[in-house]
PDB file of C-alpha atoms in Angstrom:
ATOM      1  CA  MET A   1     -21.928   9.915   1.749  1.00  0.00           C
ATOM      2  CA  ALA A   2     -18.479   8.947   2.777  1.00  0.00           C
ATOM      3  CA  PRO A   3     -17.396   5.413   1.603  1.00  0.00           C
ATOM      4  CA  LYS A   4     -17.639   2.329   3.816  1.00  0.00           C
ATOM      5  CA  ILE A   5     -14.283   0.603   3.968  1.00  0.00           C
ATOM      6  CA  LEU A   6     -12.828  -2.619   5.032  1.00  0.00           C
ATOM      7  CA  LEU A   7      -8.974  -2.470   5.473  1.00  0.00           C
ATOM      8  CA  HIS A   8      -7.398  -5.903   5.545  1.00  0.00           C
ATOM      9  CA  GLY A   9      -4.017  -5.736   7.327  1.00  0.00           C
ATOM     10  CA  ALA A  10      -4.038  -3.043  10.016  1.00  0.00           C
ATOM     11  CA  GLY A  11      -0.377  -3.099  10.695  1.00  0.00           C
ATOM     12  CA  ALA A  12       2.120  -0.264  10.433  1.00  0.00           C
ATOM     13  CA  ILE A  13       1.080   1.016   7.035  1.00  0.00           C
ATOM     14  CA  GLY A  14      -2.546   0.049   7.137  1.00  0.00           C
ATOM     15  CA  THR A  15      -3.226   1.723  10.466  1.00  0.00           C
ATOM     16  CA  ILE A  16      -2.175   5.130   9.024  1.00  0.00           C
ATOM     17  CA  TYR A  17      -4.759   4.813   6.263  1.00  0.00           C
ATOM     18  CA  VAL A  18      -7.327   3.741   8.851  1.00  0.00           C
ATOM     19  CA  TYR A  19      -6.646   6.927  10.572  1.00  0.00           C
ATOM     20  CA  LEU A  20      -6.790   9.087   7.361  1.00  0.00           C
ATOM     21  CA  LEU A  21     -10.023   7.414   6.156  1.00  0.00           C
ATOM     22  CA  GLN A  22     -11.680   7.992   9.546  1.00  0.00           C
ATOM     23  CA  LYS A  23     -10.542  11.508   9.541  1.00  0.00           C
ATOM     24  CA  ALA A  24     -12.188  11.856   6.119  1.00  0.00           C
ATOM     25  CA  GLY A  25     -15.496  10.658   7.592  1.00  0.00           C
ATOM     26  CA  CYS A  26     -15.401   7.102   6.422  1.00  0.00           C
ATOM     27  CA  SER A  27     -16.791   4.119   8.194  1.00  0.00           C
ATOM     28  CA  VAL A  28     -13.782   1.859   8.607  1.00  0.00           C
ATOM     29  CA  THR A  29     -13.430  -1.705   9.733  1.00  0.00           C
ATOM     30  CA  ALA A  30      -9.910  -2.787  10.399  1.00  0.00           C
ATOM     31  CA  VAL A  31      -8.928  -6.525  10.007  1.00  0.00           C
ATOM     32  CA  CYS A  32      -6.120  -7.231  12.537  1.00  0.00           C
ATOM     33  CA  ARG A  33      -3.975 -10.289  13.100  1.00  0.00           C
ATOM     34  CA  SER A  34      -1.231 -10.361  15.807  1.00  0.00           C
ATOM     35  CA  ASN A  35      -2.412  -6.916  17.183  1.00  0.00           C
ATOM     36  CA  TYR A  36      -6.142  -7.749  17.339  1.00  0.00           C
ATOM     37  CA  GLU A  37      -6.300  -8.095  21.141  1.00  0.00           C
ATOM     38  CA  ALA A  38      -4.466  -4.814  21.693  1.00  0.00           C
ATOM     39  CA  ALA A  39      -6.559  -2.977  19.165  1.00  0.00           C
ATOM     40  CA  LYS A  40      -9.795  -4.406  20.387  1.00  0.00           C
ATOM     41  CA  LYS A  41      -8.972  -3.343  23.920  1.00  0.00           C
ATOM     42  CA  ASP A  42      -7.336  -0.055  23.485  1.00  0.00           C
ATOM     43  CA  GLY A  43      -7.534   0.997  19.841  1.00  0.00           C
ATOM     44  CA  PHE A  44      -4.480   2.387  18.113  1.00  0.00           C
ATOM     45  CA  THR A  45      -1.912   4.951  19.076  1.00  0.00           C
ATOM     46  CA  ILE A  46      -0.078   6.818  16.279  1.00  0.00           C
ATOM     47  CA  ASP A  47       3.051   8.993  16.718  1.00  0.00           C
ATOM     48  CA  SER A  48       3.652  10.656  13.435  1.00  0.00           C
ATOM     49  CA  ASP A  49       6.114  13.300  12.295  1.00  0.00           C
ATOM     50  CA  VAL A  50       3.450  14.431   9.777  1.00  0.00           C
ATOM     51  CA  TYR A  51       0.115  14.202  11.487  1.00  0.00           C
ATOM     52  CA  GLY A  52       1.050  14.629  15.161  1.00  0.00           C
ATOM     53  CA  LYS A  53       1.881  12.684  18.323  1.00  0.00           C
ATOM     54  CA  GLY A  54      -0.330  10.666  20.608  1.00  0.00           C
ATOM     55  CA  ILE A  55      -3.172  10.229  18.028  1.00  0.00           C
ATOM     56  CA  GLN A  56      -5.779   7.790  19.353  1.00  0.00           C
ATOM     57  CA  ILE A  57      -8.130   5.905  17.023  1.00  0.00           C
ATOM     58  CA  ARG A  58     -10.687   3.196  17.761  1.00  0.00           C
ATOM     59  CA  PRO A  59     -12.061   1.663  14.526  1.00  0.00           C
ATOM     60  CA  VAL A  60     -14.224  -1.365  14.537  1.00  0.00           C
ATOM     61  CA  VAL A  61     -11.858  -4.276  14.476  1.00  0.00           C
ATOM     62  CA  ALA A  62     -12.315  -7.848  13.112  1.00  0.00           C
ATOM     63  CA  ARG A  63     -10.174 -10.993  12.969  1.00  0.00           C
ATOM     64  CA  SER A  64     -10.996 -11.675   9.339  1.00  0.00           C
ATOM     65  CA  PRO A  65     -12.954 -10.528   6.381  1.00  0.00           C
ATOM     66  CA  THR A  66     -15.415 -13.344   7.026  1.00  0.00           C
ATOM     67  CA  GLU A  67     -16.073 -11.910  10.416  1.00  0.00           C
ATOM     68  CA  ALA A  68     -16.376  -8.484   9.019  1.00  0.00           C
ATOM     69  CA  LYS A  69     -18.744  -9.476   6.214  1.00  0.00           C
ATOM     70  CA  GLU A  70     -21.914  -8.659   8.279  1.00  0.00           C
ATOM     71  CA  LEU A  71     -20.710  -4.982   8.558  1.00  0.00           C
ATOM     72  CA  GLY A  72     -20.727  -4.590   4.811  1.00  0.00           C
ATOM     73  CA  PRO A  73     -21.363  -4.200   1.988  1.00  0.00           C
ATOM     74  CA  PHE A  74     -18.100  -2.267   1.558  1.00  0.00           C
ATOM     75  CA  ASP A  75     -17.431   0.354  -1.140  1.00  0.00           C
ATOM     76  CA  TYR A  76     -13.698  -0.374  -0.875  1.00  0.00           C
ATOM     77  CA  VAL A  77     -11.657  -3.366   0.431  1.00  0.00           C
ATOM     78  CA  ILE A  78      -8.112  -2.170   0.908  1.00  0.00           C
ATOM     79  CA  VAL A  79      -5.370  -4.841   1.156  1.00  0.00           C
ATOM     80  CA  SER A  80      -2.216  -3.725   2.975  1.00  0.00           C
ATOM     81  CA  THR A  81      -0.728  -7.004   3.870  1.00  0.00           C
ATOM     82  CA  LYS A  82       2.421  -8.425   2.435  1.00  0.00           C
ATOM     83  CA  ALA A  83       1.876  -9.789  -1.108  1.00  0.00           C
ATOM     84  CA  PHE A  84       1.932 -13.561  -0.772  1.00  0.00           C
ATOM     85  CA  PRO A  85       0.763 -15.151  -4.099  1.00  0.00           C
ATOM     86  CA  GLY A  86      -2.263 -17.438  -4.042  1.00  0.00           C
ATOM     87  CA  VAL A  87      -3.548 -16.487  -0.597  1.00  0.00           C
ATOM     88  CA  THR A  88      -5.296 -13.150  -0.157  1.00  0.00           C
ATOM     89  CA  PRO A  89      -7.986 -13.245  -2.858  1.00  0.00           C
ATOM     90  CA  GLN A  90      -9.538 -16.127  -1.236  1.00  0.00           C
ATOM     91  CA  ILE A  91      -9.317 -14.512   2.267  1.00  0.00           C
ATOM     92  CA  ILE A  92     -11.043 -11.337   1.323  1.00  0.00           C
ATOM     93  CA  ALA A  93     -13.637 -12.920  -0.905  1.00  0.00           C
ATOM     94  CA  PRO A  94     -16.442 -13.122   1.721  1.00  0.00           C
ATOM     95  CA  ALA A  95     -16.239  -9.284   2.064  1.00  0.00           C
ATOM     96  CA  ILE A  96     -16.398  -8.477  -1.684  1.00  0.00           C
ATOM     97  CA  SER A  97     -19.840  -7.531  -3.080  1.00  0.00           C
ATOM     98  CA  GLU A  98     -20.830  -6.557  -6.617  1.00  0.00           C
ATOM     99  CA  SER A  99     -20.116  -2.860  -5.867  1.00  0.00           C
ATOM    100  CA  THR A 100     -16.798  -3.262  -4.063  1.00  0.00           C
ATOM    101  CA  THR A 101     -13.661  -1.738  -5.398  1.00  0.00           C
ATOM    102  CA  ILE A 102     -10.513  -3.683  -4.374  1.00  0.00           C
ATOM    103  CA  VAL A 103      -7.392  -1.614  -3.477  1.00  0.00           C
ATOM    104  CA  LEU A 104      -3.978  -3.072  -3.297  1.00  0.00           C
ATOM    105  CA  ILE A 105      -1.465  -1.135  -1.139  1.00  0.00           C
ATOM    106  CA  GLN A 106       1.392  -3.590  -1.586  1.00  0.00           C
ATOM    107  CA  ASN A 107       4.938  -3.806  -3.164  1.00  0.00           C
ATOM    108  CA  GLY A 108       5.757  -5.862  -6.076  1.00  0.00           C
ATOM    109  CA  ILE A 109       5.323  -6.470  -9.788  1.00  0.00           C
ATOM    110  CA  GLY A 110       2.411  -8.417 -11.307  1.00  0.00           C
ATOM    111  CA  ILE A 111       0.547  -8.637  -7.995  1.00  0.00           C
ATOM    112  CA  GLU A 112      -2.761  -7.555  -9.532  1.00  0.00           C
ATOM    113  CA  ASP A 113      -3.338 -10.571 -11.853  1.00  0.00           C
ATOM    114  CA  GLU A 114      -4.730 -12.940  -9.360  1.00  0.00           C
ATOM    115  CA  TYR A 115      -7.226 -10.407  -7.922  1.00  0.00           C
ATOM    116  CA  ALA A 116      -8.404  -9.574 -11.544  1.00  0.00           C
ATOM    117  CA  LYS A 117      -8.900 -13.257 -12.192  1.00  0.00           C
ATOM    118  CA  ALA A 118     -10.788 -13.842  -8.799  1.00  0.00           C
ATOM    119  CA  PHE A 119     -12.922 -10.673  -9.167  1.00  0.00           C
ATOM    120  CA  PRO A 120     -13.267  -9.996 -12.887  1.00  0.00           C
ATOM    121  CA  ASN A 121     -16.300  -7.697 -12.410  1.00  0.00           C
ATOM    122  CA  ASN A 122     -14.928  -5.607  -9.640  1.00  0.00           C
ATOM    123  CA  PRO A 123     -12.907  -2.349 -10.065  1.00  0.00           C
ATOM    124  CA  LEU A 124      -9.298  -2.956  -9.092  1.00  0.00           C
ATOM    125  CA  LEU A 125      -6.894  -0.265  -8.008  1.00  0.00           C
ATOM    126  CA  SER A 126      -3.164  -0.665  -7.583  1.00  0.00           C
ATOM    127  CA  CYS A 127      -1.089   1.503  -5.293  1.00  0.00           C
ATOM    128  CA  VAL A 128       2.489   2.470  -4.573  1.00  0.00           C
ATOM    129  CA  VAL A 129       3.235   3.674  -1.136  1.00  0.00           C
ATOM    130  CA  TYR A 130       6.142   5.539   0.375  1.00  0.00           C
ATOM    131  CA  LEU A 131       5.534   5.529   4.211  1.00  0.00           C
ATOM    132  CA  PRO A 132       8.312   4.979   6.735  1.00  0.00           C
ATOM    133  CA  THR A 133       6.433   3.527   9.666  1.00  0.00           C
ATOM    134  CA  THR A 134       6.869   0.857  12.323  1.00  0.00           C
ATOM    135  CA  GLN A 135       4.522  -0.953  14.720  1.00  0.00           C
ATOM    136  CA  VAL A 136       6.805  -0.652  17.807  1.00  0.00           C
ATOM    137  CA  SER A 137       4.297  -2.683  19.940  1.00  0.00           C
ATOM    138  CA  PRO A 138       0.847  -4.100  19.244  1.00  0.00           C
ATOM    139  CA  GLY A 139      -1.357  -1.166  18.224  1.00  0.00           C
ATOM    140  CA  HIS A 140       1.414   1.472  18.646  1.00  0.00           C
ATOM    141  CA  ILE A 141       2.500   2.969  15.324  1.00  0.00           C
ATOM    142  CA  VAL A 142       5.500   5.416  14.840  1.00  0.00           C
ATOM    143  CA  MET A 143       5.667   7.090  11.567  1.00  0.00           C
ATOM    144  CA  GLY A 144       8.371   9.196   9.972  1.00  0.00           C
ATOM    145  CA  ALA A 145       8.078  12.361   7.918  1.00  0.00           C
ATOM    146  CA  THR A 146       6.852  10.996   4.544  1.00  0.00           C
ATOM    147  CA  GLU A 147       3.462   9.882   3.312  1.00  0.00           C
ATOM    148  CA  ILE A 148       2.995   9.362  -0.389  1.00  0.00           C
ATOM    149  CA  LEU A 149       0.296   7.169  -1.981  1.00  0.00           C
ATOM    150  CA  GLN A 150       0.222   6.810  -5.851  1.00  0.00           C
ATOM    151  CA  ILE A 151      -2.981   5.208  -7.240  1.00  0.00           C
ATOM    152  CA  GLY A 152      -3.861   3.821 -10.613  1.00  0.00           C
ATOM    153  CA  THR A 153      -6.307   1.473 -12.199  1.00  0.00           C
ATOM    154  CA  TYR A 154      -5.708  -2.017 -13.248  1.00  0.00           C
ATOM    155  CA  PRO A 155      -5.717  -2.472 -16.110  1.00  0.00           C
ATOM    156  CA  ALA A 156      -4.475   1.112 -16.834  1.00  0.00           C
ATOM    157  CA  THR A 157      -7.157   3.510 -18.034  1.00  0.00           C
ATOM    158  CA  SER A 158      -7.750   7.279 -18.071  1.00  0.00           C
ATOM    159  CA  SER A 159     -11.329   7.087 -19.340  1.00  0.00           C
ATOM    160  CA  SER A 160     -13.680   9.098 -17.043  1.00  0.00           C
ATOM    161  CA  ASP A 161     -16.392   6.567 -18.003  1.00  0.00           C
ATOM    162  CA  SER A 162     -14.508   3.664 -16.442  1.00  0.00           C
ATOM    163  CA  PRO A 163     -15.910   2.578 -13.014  1.00  0.00           C
ATOM    164  CA  ALA A 164     -12.463   1.836 -11.834  1.00  0.00           C
ATOM    165  CA  TYR A 165     -11.200   5.284 -12.777  1.00  0.00           C
ATOM    166  CA  GLN A 166     -14.269   6.906 -11.120  1.00  0.00           C
ATOM    167  CA  SER A 167     -13.632   4.841  -7.954  1.00  0.00           C
ATOM    168  CA  ALA A 168      -9.914   5.903  -7.975  1.00  0.00           C
ATOM    169  CA  GLU A 169     -10.842   9.535  -8.289  1.00  0.00           C
ATOM    170  CA  ARG A 170     -13.319   9.151  -5.260  1.00  0.00           C
ATOM    171  CA  LEU A 171     -10.607   7.508  -3.149  1.00  0.00           C
ATOM    172  CA  VAL A 172      -8.031  10.130  -4.048  1.00  0.00           C
ATOM    173  CA  GLN A 173     -10.467  12.910  -3.088  1.00  0.00           C
ATOM    174  CA  THR A 174     -11.264  11.151   0.141  1.00  0.00           C
ATOM    175  CA  LEU A 175      -7.781  10.726   1.224  1.00  0.00           C
ATOM    176  CA  THR A 176      -6.528  14.146   0.203  1.00  0.00           C
ATOM    177  CA  SER A 177      -9.399  15.713   2.146  1.00  0.00           C
ATOM    178  CA  ALA A 178      -7.767  14.232   5.278  1.00  0.00           C
ATOM    179  CA  GLY A 179      -4.284  15.490   4.464  1.00  0.00           C
ATOM    180  CA  SER A 180      -2.829  12.558   2.498  1.00  0.00           C
ATOM    181  CA  SER A 181      -0.416  13.051  -0.293  1.00  0.00           C
ATOM    182  CA  THR A 182      -2.413  10.909  -2.644  1.00  0.00           C
ATOM    183  CA  THR A 183      -2.130  11.158  -6.444  1.00  0.00           C
ATOM    184  CA  LEU A 184      -3.813   9.479  -9.402  1.00  0.00           C
ATOM    185  CA  HIS A 185      -1.670   8.023 -12.209  1.00  0.00           C
ATOM    186  CA  VAL A 186      -2.711   6.771 -15.706  1.00  0.00           C
ATOM    187  CA  ASP A 187      -0.291   3.893 -15.653  1.00  0.00           C
ATOM    188  CA  ILE A 188       0.694   2.810 -12.024  1.00  0.00           C
ATOM    189  CA  GLN A 189       3.017   0.112 -13.244  1.00  0.00           C
ATOM    190  CA  GLU A 190       5.677   2.663 -14.161  1.00  0.00           C
ATOM    191  CA  LYS A 191       5.580   3.807 -10.512  1.00  0.00           C
ATOM    192  CA  ARG A 192       5.818   0.177  -9.381  1.00  0.00           C
ATOM    193  CA  TRP A 193       9.011  -0.322 -11.441  1.00  0.00           C
ATOM    194  CA  GLN A 194      10.393   2.997 -10.112  1.00  0.00           C
ATOM    195  CA  LYS A 195       9.917   1.784  -6.462  1.00  0.00           C
ATOM    196  CA  LEU A 196      11.380  -1.578  -7.320  1.00  0.00           C
ATOM    197  CA  LEU A 197      14.686   0.215  -7.892  1.00  0.00           C
ATOM    198  CA  ILE A 198      14.750   0.711  -4.135  1.00  0.00           C
ATOM    199  CA  ASN A 199      13.186  -2.468  -2.924  1.00  0.00           C
ATOM    200  CA  ALA A 200      14.993  -4.911  -5.127  1.00  0.00           C
ATOM    201  CA  SER A 201      18.409  -3.374  -4.224  1.00  0.00           C
ATOM    202  CA  TRP A 202      18.318  -2.138  -0.673  1.00  0.00           C
ATOM    203  CA  ASN A 203      15.966  -4.677   0.952  1.00  0.00           C
ATOM    204  CA  PRO A 204      18.131  -7.799   0.252  1.00  0.00           C
ATOM    205  CA  ILE A 205      21.406  -6.071   0.645  1.00  0.00           C
ATOM    206  CA  CYS A 206      20.485  -4.714   4.111  1.00  0.00           C
ATOM    207  CA  ALA A 207      19.054  -8.105   5.022  1.00  0.00           C
ATOM    208  CA  LEU A 208      22.076 -10.008   3.924  1.00  0.00           C
ATOM    209  CA  THR A 209      24.516  -7.679   5.581  1.00  0.00           C
ATOM    210  CA  LEU A 210      22.491  -7.008   8.649  1.00  0.00           C
ATOM    211  CA  SER A 211      23.149  -3.378   8.171  1.00  0.00           C
ATOM    212  CA  ARG A 212      21.093  -0.265   7.578  1.00  0.00           C
ATOM    213  CA  ASP A 213      21.610   1.630   4.394  1.00  0.00           C
ATOM    214  CA  VAL A 214      23.934   4.418   5.690  1.00  0.00           C
ATOM    215  CA  ALA A 215      26.061   1.856   7.583  1.00  0.00           C
ATOM    216  CA  TYR A 216      26.293  -0.288   4.519  1.00  0.00           C
ATOM    217  CA  LEU A 217      27.386   2.592   2.224  1.00  0.00           C
ATOM    218  CA  ALA A 218      30.061   3.476   4.761  1.00  0.00           C
ATOM    219  CA  SER A 219      31.407  -0.051   5.032  1.00  0.00           C
ATOM    220  CA  SER A 220      33.415  -0.196   1.711  1.00  0.00           C
ATOM    221  CA  PRO A 221      34.434   1.948  -1.214  1.00  0.00           C
ATOM    222  CA  GLU A 222      32.639  -0.638  -3.456  1.00  0.00           C
ATOM    223  CA  ALA A 223      29.326  -0.568  -1.477  1.00  0.00           C
ATOM    224  CA  GLU A 224      27.628   2.138  -3.545  1.00  0.00           C
ATOM    225  CA  ASN A 225      28.680   0.353  -6.820  1.00  0.00           C
ATOM    226  CA  VAL A 226      26.984  -2.841  -5.641  1.00  0.00           C
ATOM    227  CA  VAL A 227      23.771  -1.040  -4.973  1.00  0.00           C
ATOM    228  CA  THR A 228      23.772   0.900  -8.266  1.00  0.00           C
ATOM    229  CA  ALA A 229      24.555  -2.350 -10.269  1.00  0.00           C
ATOM    230  CA  VAL A 230      21.545  -4.076  -8.810  1.00  0.00           C
ATOM    231  CA  MET A 231      19.388  -0.951  -9.655  1.00  0.00           C
ATOM    232  CA  ALA A 232      20.795  -1.012 -13.228  1.00  0.00           C
ATOM    233  CA  GLU A 233      19.551  -4.582 -13.647  1.00  0.00           C
ATOM    234  CA  VAL A 234      16.065  -3.435 -12.565  1.00  0.00           C
ATOM    235  CA  VAL A 235      16.265  -0.629 -15.134  1.00  0.00           C
ATOM    236  CA  SER A 236      17.163  -3.003 -17.866  1.00  0.00           C
ATOM    237  CA  ILE A 237      14.226  -5.305 -17.193  1.00  0.00           C
ATOM    238  CA  ALA A 238      11.813  -2.402 -16.814  1.00  0.00           C
ATOM    239  CA  ARG A 239      12.847  -0.911 -20.139  1.00  0.00           C
ATOM    240  CA  ALA A 240      12.642  -4.319 -21.779  1.00  0.00           C
ATOM    241  CA  LYS A 241       9.028  -4.557 -20.545  1.00  0.00           C
ATOM    242  CA  GLY A 242       8.343  -1.172 -22.220  1.00  0.00           C
ATOM    243  CA  TYR A 243       8.803   1.198 -19.329  1.00  0.00           C
ATOM    244  CA  THR A 244      11.299   3.492 -21.047  1.00  0.00           C
ATOM    245  CA  LYS A 245      10.863   6.303 -18.520  1.00  0.00           C
ATOM    246  CA  ILE A 246      12.721   4.131 -16.010  1.00  0.00           C
ATOM    247  CA  THR A 247      16.317   5.191 -16.502  1.00  0.00           C
ATOM    248  CA  VAL A 248      19.810   4.654 -15.058  1.00  0.00           C
ATOM    249  CA  GLN A 249      19.701   8.409 -14.067  1.00  0.00           C
ATOM    250  CA  MET A 250      17.094   7.379 -11.511  1.00  0.00           C
ATOM    251  CA  THR A 251      19.631   5.161  -9.767  1.00  0.00           C
ATOM    252  CA  LYS A 252      21.758   8.265  -9.087  1.00  0.00           C
ATOM    253  CA  ASP A 253      18.959  10.528  -7.893  1.00  0.00           C
TER     254      ASP A 253
END
């Protein structure tokens, strides 16, 4: 039987995984915020360079995990909101049962600890996503040509006897059956540090300069050096934490 899933945060990224999970045959409930009224009335429209244009999906939608609780129990609760410390574990708690696996599709380092503390007996999966997508209006998602999801357990394990590892394998199989580029990794933290090379450099630089990446690079002969210097600091911290596969060469690739 396909998993029953609650996705908390059906925005630009979350909606793509609502689509893929529904395509895989899952029962999916989507928790929406600002786009709730549009999604409730008309569902979602996805225009994707990978999966096609004009895709229409109509998942069950709810305003909160508390509202969605009666539709459970859920095999997976997927969190695809921004990572604000001290908030989300309490919000999703009503939808978590003894058998629920918690899945974090969020950026950042050290985001898993509060979930592990709040739900010590539940399998916890941590994910790194590369997915250029925008919600151009409520319920309308425009997606680029890349979709990569990297999944690992927290804490890291490769034991086939681990409930978390078994749950990760099941989720990978489910998503890949729908066409997702999802892979399972023994230590997902290495992948988190690798993505931080991009996020910790480009995100603040583009925000502070009010420029896109290409425009910023063209703005000055020193622009590229500024970006690579920030990346080099991330490399130094990652290596000090024991992630020696994070290298300066990655900043040049």
